[in-house]
GROMACS .gro file of C-alpha atoms in nm:
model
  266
    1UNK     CA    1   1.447   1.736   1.754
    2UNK     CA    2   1.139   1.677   1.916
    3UNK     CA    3   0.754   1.555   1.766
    4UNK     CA    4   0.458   1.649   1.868
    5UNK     CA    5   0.106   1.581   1.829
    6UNK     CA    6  -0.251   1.728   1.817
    7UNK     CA    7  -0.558   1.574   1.809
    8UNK     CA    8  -0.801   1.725   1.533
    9UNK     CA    9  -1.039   1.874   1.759
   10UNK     CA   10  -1.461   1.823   1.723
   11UNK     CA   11  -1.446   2.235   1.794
   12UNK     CA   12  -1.294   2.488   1.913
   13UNK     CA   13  -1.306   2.498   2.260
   14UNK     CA   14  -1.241   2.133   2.285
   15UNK     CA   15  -0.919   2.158   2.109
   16UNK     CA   16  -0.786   2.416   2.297
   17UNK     CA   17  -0.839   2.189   2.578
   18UNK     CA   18  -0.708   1.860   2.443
   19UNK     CA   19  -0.447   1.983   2.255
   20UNK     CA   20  -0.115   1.776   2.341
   21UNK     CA   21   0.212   1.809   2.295
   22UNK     CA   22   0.459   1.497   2.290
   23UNK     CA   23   0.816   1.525   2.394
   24UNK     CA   24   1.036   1.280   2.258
   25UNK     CA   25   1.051   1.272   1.897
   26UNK     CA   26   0.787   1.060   1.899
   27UNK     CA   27   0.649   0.901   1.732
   28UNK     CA   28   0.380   1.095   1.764
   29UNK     CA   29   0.144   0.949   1.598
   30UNK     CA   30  -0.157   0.962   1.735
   31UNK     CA   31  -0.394   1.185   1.851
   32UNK     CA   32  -0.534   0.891   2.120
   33UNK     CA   33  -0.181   0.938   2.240
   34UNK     CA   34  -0.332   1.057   2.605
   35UNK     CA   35  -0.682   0.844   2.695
   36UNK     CA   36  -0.986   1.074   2.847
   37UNK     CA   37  -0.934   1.429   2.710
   38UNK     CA   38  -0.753   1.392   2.391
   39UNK     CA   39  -0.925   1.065   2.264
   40UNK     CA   40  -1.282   1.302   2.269
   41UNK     CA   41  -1.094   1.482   1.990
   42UNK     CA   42  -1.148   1.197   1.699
   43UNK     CA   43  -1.461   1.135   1.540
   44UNK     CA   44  -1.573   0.806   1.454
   45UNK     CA   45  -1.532   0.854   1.098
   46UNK     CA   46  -1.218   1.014   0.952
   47UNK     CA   47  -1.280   1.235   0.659
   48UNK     CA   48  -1.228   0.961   0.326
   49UNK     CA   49  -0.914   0.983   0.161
   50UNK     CA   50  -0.941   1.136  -0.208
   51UNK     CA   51  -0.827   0.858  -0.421
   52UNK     CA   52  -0.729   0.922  -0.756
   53UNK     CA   53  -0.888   0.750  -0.996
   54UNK     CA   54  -0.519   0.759  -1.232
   55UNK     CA   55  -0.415   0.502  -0.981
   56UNK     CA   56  -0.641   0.217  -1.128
   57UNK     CA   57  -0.436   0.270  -1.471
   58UNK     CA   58  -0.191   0.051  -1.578
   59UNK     CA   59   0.150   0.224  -1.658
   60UNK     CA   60   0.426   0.149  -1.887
   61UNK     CA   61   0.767   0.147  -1.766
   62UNK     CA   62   0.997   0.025  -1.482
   63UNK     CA   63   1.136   0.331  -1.390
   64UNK     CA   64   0.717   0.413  -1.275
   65UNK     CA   65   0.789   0.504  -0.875
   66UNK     CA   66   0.589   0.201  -0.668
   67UNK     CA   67   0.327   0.318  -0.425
   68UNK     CA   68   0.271   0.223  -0.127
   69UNK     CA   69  -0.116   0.056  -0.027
   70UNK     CA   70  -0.254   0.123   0.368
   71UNK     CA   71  -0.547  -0.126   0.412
   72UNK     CA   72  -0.779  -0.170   0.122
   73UNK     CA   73  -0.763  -0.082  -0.231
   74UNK     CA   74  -0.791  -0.145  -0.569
   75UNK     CA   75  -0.514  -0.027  -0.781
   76UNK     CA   76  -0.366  -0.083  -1.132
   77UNK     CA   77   0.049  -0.078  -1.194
   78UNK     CA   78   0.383  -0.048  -1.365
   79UNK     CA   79   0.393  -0.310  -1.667
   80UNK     CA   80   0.721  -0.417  -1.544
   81UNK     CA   81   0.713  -0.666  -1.847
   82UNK     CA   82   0.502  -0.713  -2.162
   83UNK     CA   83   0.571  -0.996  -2.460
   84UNK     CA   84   0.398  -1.169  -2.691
   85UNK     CA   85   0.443  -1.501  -2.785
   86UNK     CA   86   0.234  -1.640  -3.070
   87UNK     CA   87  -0.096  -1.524  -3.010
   88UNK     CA   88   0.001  -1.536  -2.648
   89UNK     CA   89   0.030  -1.186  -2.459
   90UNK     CA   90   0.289  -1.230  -2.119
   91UNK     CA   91   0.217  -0.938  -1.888
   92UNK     CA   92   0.378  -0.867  -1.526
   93UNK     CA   93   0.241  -0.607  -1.395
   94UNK     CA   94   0.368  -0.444  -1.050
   95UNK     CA   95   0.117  -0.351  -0.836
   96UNK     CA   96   0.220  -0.181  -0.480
   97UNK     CA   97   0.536  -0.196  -0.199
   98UNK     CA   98   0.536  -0.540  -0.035
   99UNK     CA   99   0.424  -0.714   0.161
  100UNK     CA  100   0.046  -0.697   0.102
  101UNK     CA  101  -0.280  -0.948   0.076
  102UNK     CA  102  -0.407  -0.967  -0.280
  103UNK     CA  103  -0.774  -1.053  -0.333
  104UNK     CA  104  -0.998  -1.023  -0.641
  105UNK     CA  105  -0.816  -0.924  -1.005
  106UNK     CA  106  -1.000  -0.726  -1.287
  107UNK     CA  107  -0.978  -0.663  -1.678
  108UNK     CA  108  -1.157  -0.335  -1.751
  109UNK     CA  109  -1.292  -0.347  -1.424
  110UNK     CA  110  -1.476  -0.654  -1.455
  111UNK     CA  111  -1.327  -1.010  -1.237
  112UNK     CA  112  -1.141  -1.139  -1.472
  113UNK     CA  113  -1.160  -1.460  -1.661
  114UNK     CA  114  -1.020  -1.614  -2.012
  115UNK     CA  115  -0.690  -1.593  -1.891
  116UNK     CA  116  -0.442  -1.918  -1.976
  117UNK     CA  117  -0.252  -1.822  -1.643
  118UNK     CA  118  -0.273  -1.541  -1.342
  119UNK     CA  119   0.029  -1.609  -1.052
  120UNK     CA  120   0.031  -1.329  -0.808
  121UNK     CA  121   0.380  -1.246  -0.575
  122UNK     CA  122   0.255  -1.049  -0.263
  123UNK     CA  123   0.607  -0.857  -0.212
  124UNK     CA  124   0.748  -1.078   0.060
  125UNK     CA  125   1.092  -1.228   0.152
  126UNK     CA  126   1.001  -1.558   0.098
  127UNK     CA  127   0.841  -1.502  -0.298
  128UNK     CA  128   1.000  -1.649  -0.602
  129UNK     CA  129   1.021  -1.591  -0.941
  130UNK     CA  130   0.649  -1.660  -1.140
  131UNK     CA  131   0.687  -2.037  -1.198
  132UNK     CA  132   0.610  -2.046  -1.604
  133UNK     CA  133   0.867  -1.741  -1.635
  134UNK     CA  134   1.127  -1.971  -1.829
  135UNK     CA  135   0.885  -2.149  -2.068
  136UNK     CA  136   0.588  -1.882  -2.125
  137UNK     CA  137   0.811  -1.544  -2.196
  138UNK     CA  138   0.946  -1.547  -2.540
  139UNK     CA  139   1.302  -1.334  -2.448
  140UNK     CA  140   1.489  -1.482  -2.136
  141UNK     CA  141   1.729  -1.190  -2.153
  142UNK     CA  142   1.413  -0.955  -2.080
  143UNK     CA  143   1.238  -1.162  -1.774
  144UNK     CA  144   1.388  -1.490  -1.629
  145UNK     CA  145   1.409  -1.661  -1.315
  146UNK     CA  146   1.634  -1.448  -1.153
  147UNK     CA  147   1.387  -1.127  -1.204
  148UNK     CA  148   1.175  -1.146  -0.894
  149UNK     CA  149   1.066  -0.815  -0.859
  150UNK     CA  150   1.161  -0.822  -0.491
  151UNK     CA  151   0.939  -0.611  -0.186
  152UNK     CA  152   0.687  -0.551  -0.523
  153UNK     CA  153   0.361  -0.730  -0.508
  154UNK     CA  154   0.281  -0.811  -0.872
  155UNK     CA  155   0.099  -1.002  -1.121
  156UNK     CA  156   0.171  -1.271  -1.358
  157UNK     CA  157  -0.050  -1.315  -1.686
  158UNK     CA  158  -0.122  -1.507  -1.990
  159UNK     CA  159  -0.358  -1.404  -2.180
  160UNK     CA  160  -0.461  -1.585  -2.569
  161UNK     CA  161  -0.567  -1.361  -2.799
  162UNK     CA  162  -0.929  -1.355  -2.880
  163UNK     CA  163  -1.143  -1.043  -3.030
  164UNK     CA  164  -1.420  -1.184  -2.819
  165UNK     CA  165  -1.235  -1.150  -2.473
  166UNK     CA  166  -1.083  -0.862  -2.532
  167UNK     CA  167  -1.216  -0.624  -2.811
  168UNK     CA  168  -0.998  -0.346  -2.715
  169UNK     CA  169  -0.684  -0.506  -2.715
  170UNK     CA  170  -0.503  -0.540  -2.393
  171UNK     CA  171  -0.745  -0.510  -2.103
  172UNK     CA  172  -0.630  -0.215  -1.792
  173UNK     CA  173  -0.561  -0.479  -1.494
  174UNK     CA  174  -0.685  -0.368  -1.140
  175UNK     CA  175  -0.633  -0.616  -0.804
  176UNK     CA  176  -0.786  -0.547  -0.486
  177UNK     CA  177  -0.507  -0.463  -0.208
  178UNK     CA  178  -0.608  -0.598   0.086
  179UNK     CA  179  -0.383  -0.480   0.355
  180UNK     CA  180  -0.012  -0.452   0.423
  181UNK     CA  181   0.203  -0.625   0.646
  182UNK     CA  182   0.388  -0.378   0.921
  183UNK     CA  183   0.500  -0.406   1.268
  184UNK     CA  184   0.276  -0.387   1.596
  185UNK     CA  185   0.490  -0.308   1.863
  186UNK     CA  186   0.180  -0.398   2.088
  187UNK     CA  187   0.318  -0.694   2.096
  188UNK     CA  188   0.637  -0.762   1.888
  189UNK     CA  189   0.481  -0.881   1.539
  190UNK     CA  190   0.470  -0.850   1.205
  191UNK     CA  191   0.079  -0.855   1.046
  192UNK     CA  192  -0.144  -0.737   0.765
  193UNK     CA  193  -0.325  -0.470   0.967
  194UNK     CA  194  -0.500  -0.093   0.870
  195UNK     CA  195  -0.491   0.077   1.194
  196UNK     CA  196  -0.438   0.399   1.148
  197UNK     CA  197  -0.165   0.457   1.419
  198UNK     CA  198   0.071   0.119   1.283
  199UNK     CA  199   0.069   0.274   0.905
  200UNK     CA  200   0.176   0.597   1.030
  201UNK     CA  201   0.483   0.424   1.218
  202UNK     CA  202   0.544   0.196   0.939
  203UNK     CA  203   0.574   0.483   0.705
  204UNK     CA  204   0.798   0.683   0.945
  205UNK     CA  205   1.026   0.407   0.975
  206UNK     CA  206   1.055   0.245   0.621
  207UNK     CA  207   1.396   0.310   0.496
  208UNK     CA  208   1.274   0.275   0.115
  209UNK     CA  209   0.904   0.452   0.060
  210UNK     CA  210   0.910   0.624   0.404
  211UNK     CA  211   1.090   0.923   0.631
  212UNK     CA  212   1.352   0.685   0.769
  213UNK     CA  213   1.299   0.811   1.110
  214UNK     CA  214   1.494   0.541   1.407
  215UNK     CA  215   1.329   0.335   1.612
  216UNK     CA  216   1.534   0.549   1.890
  217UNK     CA  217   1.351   0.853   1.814
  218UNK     CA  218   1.001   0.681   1.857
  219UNK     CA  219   0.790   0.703   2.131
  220UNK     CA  220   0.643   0.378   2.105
  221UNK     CA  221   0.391   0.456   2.367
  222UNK     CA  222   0.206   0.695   2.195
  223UNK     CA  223   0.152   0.457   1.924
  224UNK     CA  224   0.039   0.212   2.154
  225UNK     CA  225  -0.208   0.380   2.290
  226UNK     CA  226  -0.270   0.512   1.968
  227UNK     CA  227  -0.349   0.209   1.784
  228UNK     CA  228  -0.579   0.082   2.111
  229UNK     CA  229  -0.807   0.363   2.061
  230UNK     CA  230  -0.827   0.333   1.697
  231UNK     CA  231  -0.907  -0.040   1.772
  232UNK     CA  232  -1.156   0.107   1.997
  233UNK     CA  233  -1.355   0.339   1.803
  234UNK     CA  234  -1.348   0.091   1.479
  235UNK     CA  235  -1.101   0.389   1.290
  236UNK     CA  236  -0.902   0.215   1.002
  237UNK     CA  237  -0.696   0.386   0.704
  238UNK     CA  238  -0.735   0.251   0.358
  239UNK     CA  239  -0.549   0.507   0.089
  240UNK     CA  240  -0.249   0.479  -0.145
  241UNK     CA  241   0.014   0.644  -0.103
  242UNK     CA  242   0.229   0.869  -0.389
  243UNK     CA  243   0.615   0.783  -0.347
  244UNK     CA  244   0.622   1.047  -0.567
  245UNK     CA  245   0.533   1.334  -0.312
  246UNK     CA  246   0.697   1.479  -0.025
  247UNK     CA  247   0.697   1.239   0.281
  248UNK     CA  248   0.610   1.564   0.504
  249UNK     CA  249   0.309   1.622   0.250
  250UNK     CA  250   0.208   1.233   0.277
  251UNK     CA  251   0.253   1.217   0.655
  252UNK     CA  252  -0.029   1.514   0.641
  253UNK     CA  253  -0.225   1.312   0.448
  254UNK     CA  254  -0.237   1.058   0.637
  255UNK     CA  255  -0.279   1.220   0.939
  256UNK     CA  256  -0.583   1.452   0.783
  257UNK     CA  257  -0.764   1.141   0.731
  258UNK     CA  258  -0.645   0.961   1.026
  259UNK     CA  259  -0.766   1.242   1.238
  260UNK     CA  260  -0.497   1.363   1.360
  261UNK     CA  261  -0.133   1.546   1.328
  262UNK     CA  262   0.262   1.453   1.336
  263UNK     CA  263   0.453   1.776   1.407
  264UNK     CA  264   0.806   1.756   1.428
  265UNK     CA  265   1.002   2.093   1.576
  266UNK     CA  266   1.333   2.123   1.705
   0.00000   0.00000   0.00000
């Protein structure tokens, strides 16, 4: 099997000029694979990923498939757990594949306030269980200490019951995502980062959300030079990603908006 790329072209003429074609099963990433010809293919701005709006929702459910958050954005989640306890309501909500920044939270899309408690768990190796999880949930057997929702960023709430707060009953929680953590074989590290050519390797590589592709098959150097010209020109993704759909049909998608094409043939 072999990958290869092309560059979404500003016309024409220009693409069937710059058009490239990568050998190895590469990685192929990017379209600033090959400096000079092929990098005057991308625009400075990418065409802005269609984000739908059913993504700010919260769900019920833990069977809800987790997606998966390039850069930044603000999205709802699963209610992975939901008890009341007195006129206490105990909600943990997951939010997106770990590890990820979390910034600002929101009830009904305003920052939220009159909460008794908010914990968040960014979906790393090192996160525990929410701290209060054995004294402020009324059923053990239903969420404990051993439940850490593990890779899942999430959310931890309290909330007291109040008319005032919340006159429509349980408010739809929204966080800001503020980038994930993936690998930048630049230089051998692991770092929240939105350039479009390390979000297209991470999600070729992932094992769990993405194509599952080996490192073996890669060719890391297009990605390197990749992600240096999308430093260059400023170019960043920021989308969500439906674990739901095809991997082919996201890798599209992300290469649409990234501005350019991952072709595998054999």
């Amino acid at each position: 099997m072999a990958v290869s790329l092309t560059a979404a072209a500003a016309s024409t003429a220009v693409a069937a000029a710059t058009t490239a074609t990568l050998g190895a099963i590469g990685a192929a990433v990017l379209g600033a694979v090959v400096a000079g010809a092929i990098s005057r293919t991308f625009g400075d701005k990418p065409e802005n990923p269609e984000i739908n709006e059913s993504i700010k929702l919260n769900k019920d459910g833990n069977n809800n498939p987790i997606p998966v958050v390039y850069g930044n954005a603000r999205v709802g989640g699963t209610n992975l757990y939901l008890g009341t306890q007195g006129s206490y309501l105990n909600i943990i909500l997951g939010v997106c594949e770990g590890e990820v920044q979390l910034g600002d939270v929101y009830f009904n899309d305003k920052l939220a306030s009159n909460y008794n408690r908010l914990e968040k768990r960014y979906g790393g190796t090192s996160d525990t269980a929410f701290s209060l999880t054995d004294e402020s949930l009324d059923n053990g057997d239903s969420w404990n200490v051993s439940h850490k929702a593990e890779s899942t960023a999430s959310l931890y709430m309290r909330l007291a019951y109040n008319p005032n707060n919340f006159p429509t009953g349980k408010p739809n929680v929204t966080v800001d995502v503020e980038q994930k953590k993936i690998h930048d074989p630049r230089d051998n590290t692991d770092k929240f980062n939105n350039n479009p050519a390390l979000c297209i390797r991470d999600y070729l590589l992932n094992g769990v959300y993405g194509r599952k592709l080996s490192t073996a098959v890669l060719d890391e150097q297009s990605f390197i030079d990749g992600a240096n010209h999308y430093d260059s020109i400023g170019l960043t993704f920021n989308g969500v990603i439906d674990t739901e759909r095809n991997k082919k049909e996201n890798i599209d998608i992300m290469g649409k908006n990234a501005l350019c094409a991952v072709v595998f043939t054999i």
